[in-house]
mmCIF file of C-alpha atoms in Angstrom:
data_model
loop_
_atom_site.group_PDB
_atom_site.id
_atom_site.type_symbol
_atom_site.label_atom_id
_atom_site.label_comp_id
_atom_site.label_asym_id
_atom_site.label_seq_id
_atom_site.Cartn_x
_atom_site.Cartn_y
_atom_site.Cartn_z
ATOM 1 C CA MET A 14 7.104 -10.409 7.725
ATOM 2 C CA THR A 15 5.150 -8.252 11.218
ATOM 3 C CA ILE A 16 4.818 -9.763 14.105
ATOM 4 C CA LYS A 17 1.122 -10.510 13.360
ATOM 5 C CA ASP A 18 2.223 -12.423 10.126
ATOM 6 C CA PHE A 19 4.344 -14.926 12.242
ATOM 7 C CA VAL A 20 1.766 -15.149 15.088
ATOM 8 C CA SER A 21 -0.526 -16.932 12.122
ATOM 9 C CA TYR A 22 1.857 -18.445 10.539
ATOM 10 C CA ILE A 23 2.400 -20.363 13.971
ATOM 11 C CA PHE A 24 -0.672 -20.589 14.395
ATOM 12 C CA ASN A 25 -1.298 -22.222 10.571
ATOM 13 C CA ILE A 26 1.492 -24.770 10.865
ATOM 14 C CA SER A 27 0.339 -27.754 11.793
ATOM 15 C CA LYS A 28 -2.567 -26.414 8.834
ATOM 16 C CA LEU A 29 0.138 -25.502 6.145
ATOM 17 C CA LYS A 30 2.140 -28.481 7.032
ATOM 18 C CA LYS A 31 -0.746 -30.815 5.587
ATOM 19 C CA ILE A 32 -1.182 -28.655 1.926
ATOM 20 C CA LYS A 33 -1.034 -30.575 -1.054
ATOM 21 C CA LEU A 34 -2.973 -27.846 -4.121
ATOM 22 C CA MET A 35 -2.492 -24.216 -3.524
ATOM 23 C CA VAL A 36 -5.424 -22.364 -5.864
ATOM 24 C CA SER A 37 -5.259 -18.915 -6.977
ATOM 25 C CA ASP A 38 -8.182 -16.437 -8.169
ATOM 26 C CA ILE A 39 -5.564 -13.768 -10.696
ATOM 27 C CA ASP A 40 -6.580 -10.853 -11.139
ATOM 28 C CA GLY A 41 -6.242 -8.330 -7.405
ATOM 29 C CA VAL A 42 -3.861 -11.325 -6.309
ATOM 30 C CA MET A 43 -1.204 -12.442 -8.985
ATOM 31 C CA THR A 44 -1.948 -8.923 -10.450
ATOM 32 C CA ASP A 45 -2.220 -5.934 -8.927
ATOM 33 C CA GLY A 46 -5.982 -5.972 -10.043
ATOM 34 C CA LYS A 47 -6.070 -3.334 -13.045
ATOM 35 C CA LEU A 48 -6.916 -3.788 -16.183
ATOM 36 C CA ILE A 49 -5.359 -2.530 -19.166
ATOM 37 C CA PHE A 50 -6.991 -2.364 -22.892
ATOM 38 C CA ASP A 51 -4.609 -0.811 -25.550
ATOM 39 C CA ASN A 52 -6.666 0.020 -29.067
ATOM 40 C CA ASN A 53 -8.183 -2.693 -30.467
ATOM 41 C CA GLY A 54 -9.561 -3.839 -26.831
ATOM 42 C CA VAL A 55 -6.734 -6.778 -26.715
ATOM 43 C CA GLU A 56 -6.185 -6.955 -22.036
ATOM 44 C CA SER A 57 -3.702 -7.063 -20.692
ATOM 45 C CA LYS A 58 -2.406 -7.527 -17.121
ATOM 46 C CA PHE A 59 1.308 -7.137 -14.984
ATOM 47 C CA PHE A 60 1.991 -10.766 -13.146
ATOM 48 C CA ASN A 61 5.015 -10.429 -10.505
ATOM 49 C CA THR A 62 7.853 -12.977 -11.793
ATOM 50 C CA LEU A 63 8.093 -13.696 -7.850
ATOM 51 C CA ASP A 64 4.479 -15.810 -7.377
ATOM 52 C CA GLY A 65 5.640 -17.499 -10.889
ATOM 53 C CA MET A 66 8.460 -18.689 -9.290
ATOM 54 C CA GLY A 67 6.969 -19.653 -6.282
ATOM 55 C CA ILE A 68 4.601 -21.565 -8.792
ATOM 56 C CA VAL A 69 7.373 -23.157 -9.542
ATOM 57 C CA MET A 70 8.322 -23.911 -6.633
ATOM 58 C CA ALA A 71 5.461 -25.303 -5.373
ATOM 59 C CA LEU A 72 5.606 -28.329 -8.551
ATOM 60 C CA LYS A 73 8.732 -29.103 -8.193
ATOM 61 C CA ALA A 74 8.183 -29.322 -4.189
ATOM 62 C CA GLY A 75 4.975 -32.187 -6.169
ATOM 63 C CA ILE A 76 2.206 -29.560 -5.148
ATOM 64 C CA LYS A 77 -0.163 -29.027 -6.845
ATOM 65 C CA ILE A 78 -1.418 -25.246 -8.312
ATOM 66 C CA ALA A 79 -4.477 -24.254 -9.214
ATOM 67 C CA VAL A 80 -5.755 -21.291 -11.039
ATOM 68 C CA ILE A 81 -9.641 -20.020 -10.926
ATOM 69 C CA SER A 82 -10.842 -16.814 -12.279
ATOM 70 C CA GLY A 83 -13.724 -14.661 -14.184
ATOM 71 C CA SER A 84 -11.274 -14.075 -16.614
ATOM 72 C CA ARG A 85 -10.848 -14.887 -19.923
ATOM 73 C CA ALA A 86 -7.825 -12.607 -21.042
ATOM 74 C CA ASN A 87 -5.497 -14.885 -22.889
ATOM 75 C CA CYS A 88 -3.132 -12.582 -22.300
ATOM 76 C CA VAL A 89 -3.581 -14.624 -18.705
ATOM 77 C CA ARG A 90 -3.281 -17.842 -20.806
ATOM 78 C CA GLU A 91 -0.382 -17.157 -22.031
ATOM 79 C CA ARG A 92 1.041 -16.313 -18.535
ATOM 80 C CA PHE A 93 0.195 -19.858 -17.643
ATOM 81 C CA GLU A 94 1.405 -22.098 -20.512
ATOM 82 C CA LYS A 95 4.635 -20.751 -19.733
ATOM 83 C CA PHE A 96 4.108 -23.805 -16.770
ATOM 84 C CA LYS A 97 3.475 -26.539 -18.290
ATOM 85 C CA ALA A 98 6.684 -27.877 -18.674
ATOM 86 C CA HIS A 99 6.982 -27.970 -14.837
ATOM 87 C CA ASN A 100 3.389 -30.242 -14.863
ATOM 88 C CA PHE A 101 1.138 -27.284 -14.728
ATOM 89 C CA GLU A 102 -2.660 -28.361 -15.595
ATOM 90 C CA ASP A 103 -5.275 -26.154 -13.558
ATOM 91 C CA LEU A 104 -6.051 -23.690 -15.738
ATOM 92 C CA ILE A 105 -9.478 -23.017 -15.519
ATOM 93 C CA LEU A 106 -10.561 -19.092 -16.544
ATOM 94 C CA GLY A 107 -14.471 -17.371 -17.214
ATOM 95 C CA GLU A 108 -15.122 -18.997 -13.877
ATOM 96 C CA GLU A 109 -17.095 -16.180 -11.659
ATOM 97 C CA TYR A 110 -18.088 -18.874 -9.339
ATOM 98 C CA LYS A 111 -15.685 -21.064 -8.029
ATOM 99 C CA MET A 112 -16.963 -23.531 -5.676
ATOM 100 C CA PRO A 113 -18.305 -25.975 -8.064
ATOM 101 C CA SER A 114 -14.347 -25.604 -9.831
ATOM 102 C CA LEU A 115 -12.783 -26.226 -6.418
ATOM 103 C CA LEU A 116 -14.852 -28.505 -5.913
ATOM 104 C CA THR A 117 -14.287 -31.532 -8.892
ATOM 105 C CA LEU A 118 -9.986 -29.773 -8.406
ATOM 106 C CA ILE A 119 -10.720 -31.576 -4.527
ATOM 107 C CA LYS A 120 -12.604 -34.997 -6.222
ATOM 108 C CA LYS A 121 -9.708 -34.654 -9.577
ATOM 109 C CA TYR A 122 -6.579 -35.175 -7.187
ATOM 110 C CA SER A 123 -8.337 -37.385 -4.644
ATOM 111 C CA LEU A 124 -7.744 -35.033 -1.347
ATOM 112 C CA ASN A 125 -9.448 -33.581 1.111
ATOM 113 C CA ARG A 126 -10.530 -29.583 1.978
ATOM 114 C CA GLU A 127 -7.617 -29.994 5.118
ATOM 115 C CA GLU A 128 -4.874 -30.544 1.840
ATOM 116 C CA VAL A 129 -6.247 -27.499 -0.149
ATOM 117 C CA ALA A 130 -4.863 -23.471 0.406
ATOM 118 C CA TYR A 131 -6.836 -21.198 -1.182
ATOM 119 C CA ILE A 132 -5.823 -17.358 -1.557
ATOM 120 C CA GLY A 133 -8.777 -14.751 -3.563
ATOM 121 C CA ASP A 134 -8.977 -11.427 -2.595
ATOM 122 C CA ASP A 135 -12.795 -10.360 -3.865
ATOM 123 C CA ILE A 136 -15.881 -11.112 -3.006
ATOM 124 C CA ILE A 137 -16.487 -13.968 -5.890
ATOM 125 C CA ASP A 138 -13.140 -15.552 -3.473
ATOM 126 C CA LEU A 139 -15.226 -15.915 -0.816
ATOM 127 C CA ALA A 140 -16.715 -19.758 -0.574
ATOM 128 C CA PRO A 141 -13.537 -21.483 -1.558
ATOM 129 C CA ILE A 142 -12.740 -18.869 1.341
ATOM 130 C CA LYS A 143 -14.867 -20.060 3.900
ATOM 131 C CA TYR A 144 -13.846 -23.669 2.220
ATOM 132 C CA ALA A 145 -10.864 -24.570 2.107
ATOM 133 C CA GLY A 146 -8.131 -25.788 4.694
ATOM 134 C CA VAL A 147 -6.334 -22.591 4.539
ATOM 135 C CA SER A 148 -7.200 -19.813 3.618
ATOM 136 C CA PHE A 149 -4.607 -16.487 2.443
ATOM 137 C CA VAL A 150 -5.403 -13.406 0.741
ATOM 138 C CA PRO A 151 -2.924 -10.221 0.558
ATOM 139 C CA LYS A 152 -3.257 -6.774 2.415
ATOM 140 C CA ASN A 153 -5.708 -5.035 0.274
ATOM 141 C CA ALA A 154 -7.655 -7.768 0.572
ATOM 142 C CA ILE A 155 -11.813 -6.424 0.761
ATOM 143 C CA LYS A 156 -12.043 -5.901 4.305
ATOM 144 C CA ASP A 157 -15.144 -9.486 4.780
ATOM 145 C CA LEU A 158 -12.232 -12.060 3.352
ATOM 146 C CA LYS A 159 -9.395 -10.456 5.090
ATOM 147 C CA LYS A 160 -12.078 -11.933 7.776
ATOM 148 C CA SER A 161 -12.670 -14.946 6.898
ATOM 149 C CA ALA A 162 -9.178 -16.017 6.212
ATOM 150 C CA ASP A 163 -6.238 -17.447 7.972
ATOM 151 C CA ILE A 164 -4.209 -15.419 6.590
ATOM 152 C CA VAL A 165 -3.396 -11.827 5.309
ATOM 153 C CA ILE A 166 0.083 -11.767 3.968
ATOM 154 C CA ASN A 167 1.311 -8.857 4.606
ATOM 155 C CA LYS A 168 1.966 -7.969 0.454
ATOM 156 C CA ASN A 169 -0.390 -6.483 -2.300
ATOM 157 C CA GLY A 170 -1.830 -8.251 -4.958
ATOM 158 C CA GLY A 171 0.899 -8.387 -7.533
ATOM 159 C CA ASP A 172 3.376 -7.735 -5.461
ATOM 160 C CA GLY A 173 4.120 -10.789 -4.810
ATOM 161 C CA ALA A 174 1.341 -12.505 -1.912
ATOM 162 C CA VAL A 175 1.705 -15.645 -4.190
ATOM 163 C CA ARG A 176 4.882 -16.143 -3.665
ATOM 164 C CA VAL A 177 4.663 -15.062 0.096
ATOM 165 C CA ALA A 178 2.251 -18.352 0.609
ATOM 166 C CA ILE A 179 4.119 -20.645 -1.680
ATOM 167 C CA ASP A 180 7.231 -19.604 0.676
ATOM 168 C CA MET A 181 5.127 -20.538 3.564
ATOM 169 C CA ILE A 182 3.864 -23.399 3.249
ATOM 170 C CA LEU A 183 7.269 -24.494 1.644
ATOM 171 C CA LYS A 184 8.548 -23.703 6.003
ATOM 172 C CA ALA A 185 5.629 -25.810 6.786
ATOM 173 C CA LYS A 186 7.219 -29.014 5.169
ATOM 174 C CA GLY A 187 10.309 -28.436 5.920
ATOM 175 C CA ILE A 188 11.506 -28.642 2.907
ATOM 176 C CA TYR A 189 12.160 -24.710 1.936
ATOM 177 C CA ASN A 190 15.858 -24.906 1.201
ATOM 178 C CA GLU A 191 16.050 -28.325 0.233
ATOM 179 C CA VAL A 192 14.061 -26.143 -3.341
ATOM 180 C CA ILE A 193 16.332 -23.914 -3.662
ATOM 181 C CA LYS A 194 18.698 -25.370 -3.192
ATOM 182 C CA GLU A 195 17.847 -26.622 -7.153
ATOM 183 C CA PHE A 196 18.098 -22.711 -8.021
ATOM 184 C CA CYS A 197 21.248 -21.669 -5.995
ATOM 185 C CA GLU A 198 23.461 -24.272 -7.334
ATOM 186 C CA TYR A 199 25.823 -23.628 -10.446
#
């Protein structure tokens, strides 16, 4: 964590403590944004396992995780199928306009906007970035999002940026050590 990241974290710690739902984009956030197609036109993406572990940690801590993406790729469905065992239930694909889905999630869980964190990287994420109680962007997000976000993470999308955001939330809530303890015991 850089000094700038640390100052941003300290400034936002009271906001981070309130988070009950973390919403994320996929392309450019959980992936590097590159699309790979095989000879049959089947799309593939590279996901970072650090983000996956962060999702599991958040779910174990009682923080809901949701994904809203314009993508409809089967590889995304496959990736998130693995998290159903940890009570993941909100995978919303094919959504170019994310605010209606975000508002539906807030209503579904009886939350207010201060209890929601959002992470995105491109113009499609601007409205949720401005709306959420806490907003994150990876360091390679577009300039307009960096200006609007509460926290610019010092990692690119696809390099564990979501994990950094989740770790910040868990640490602000004072439950990070409790959550990781389960994974460290043998």
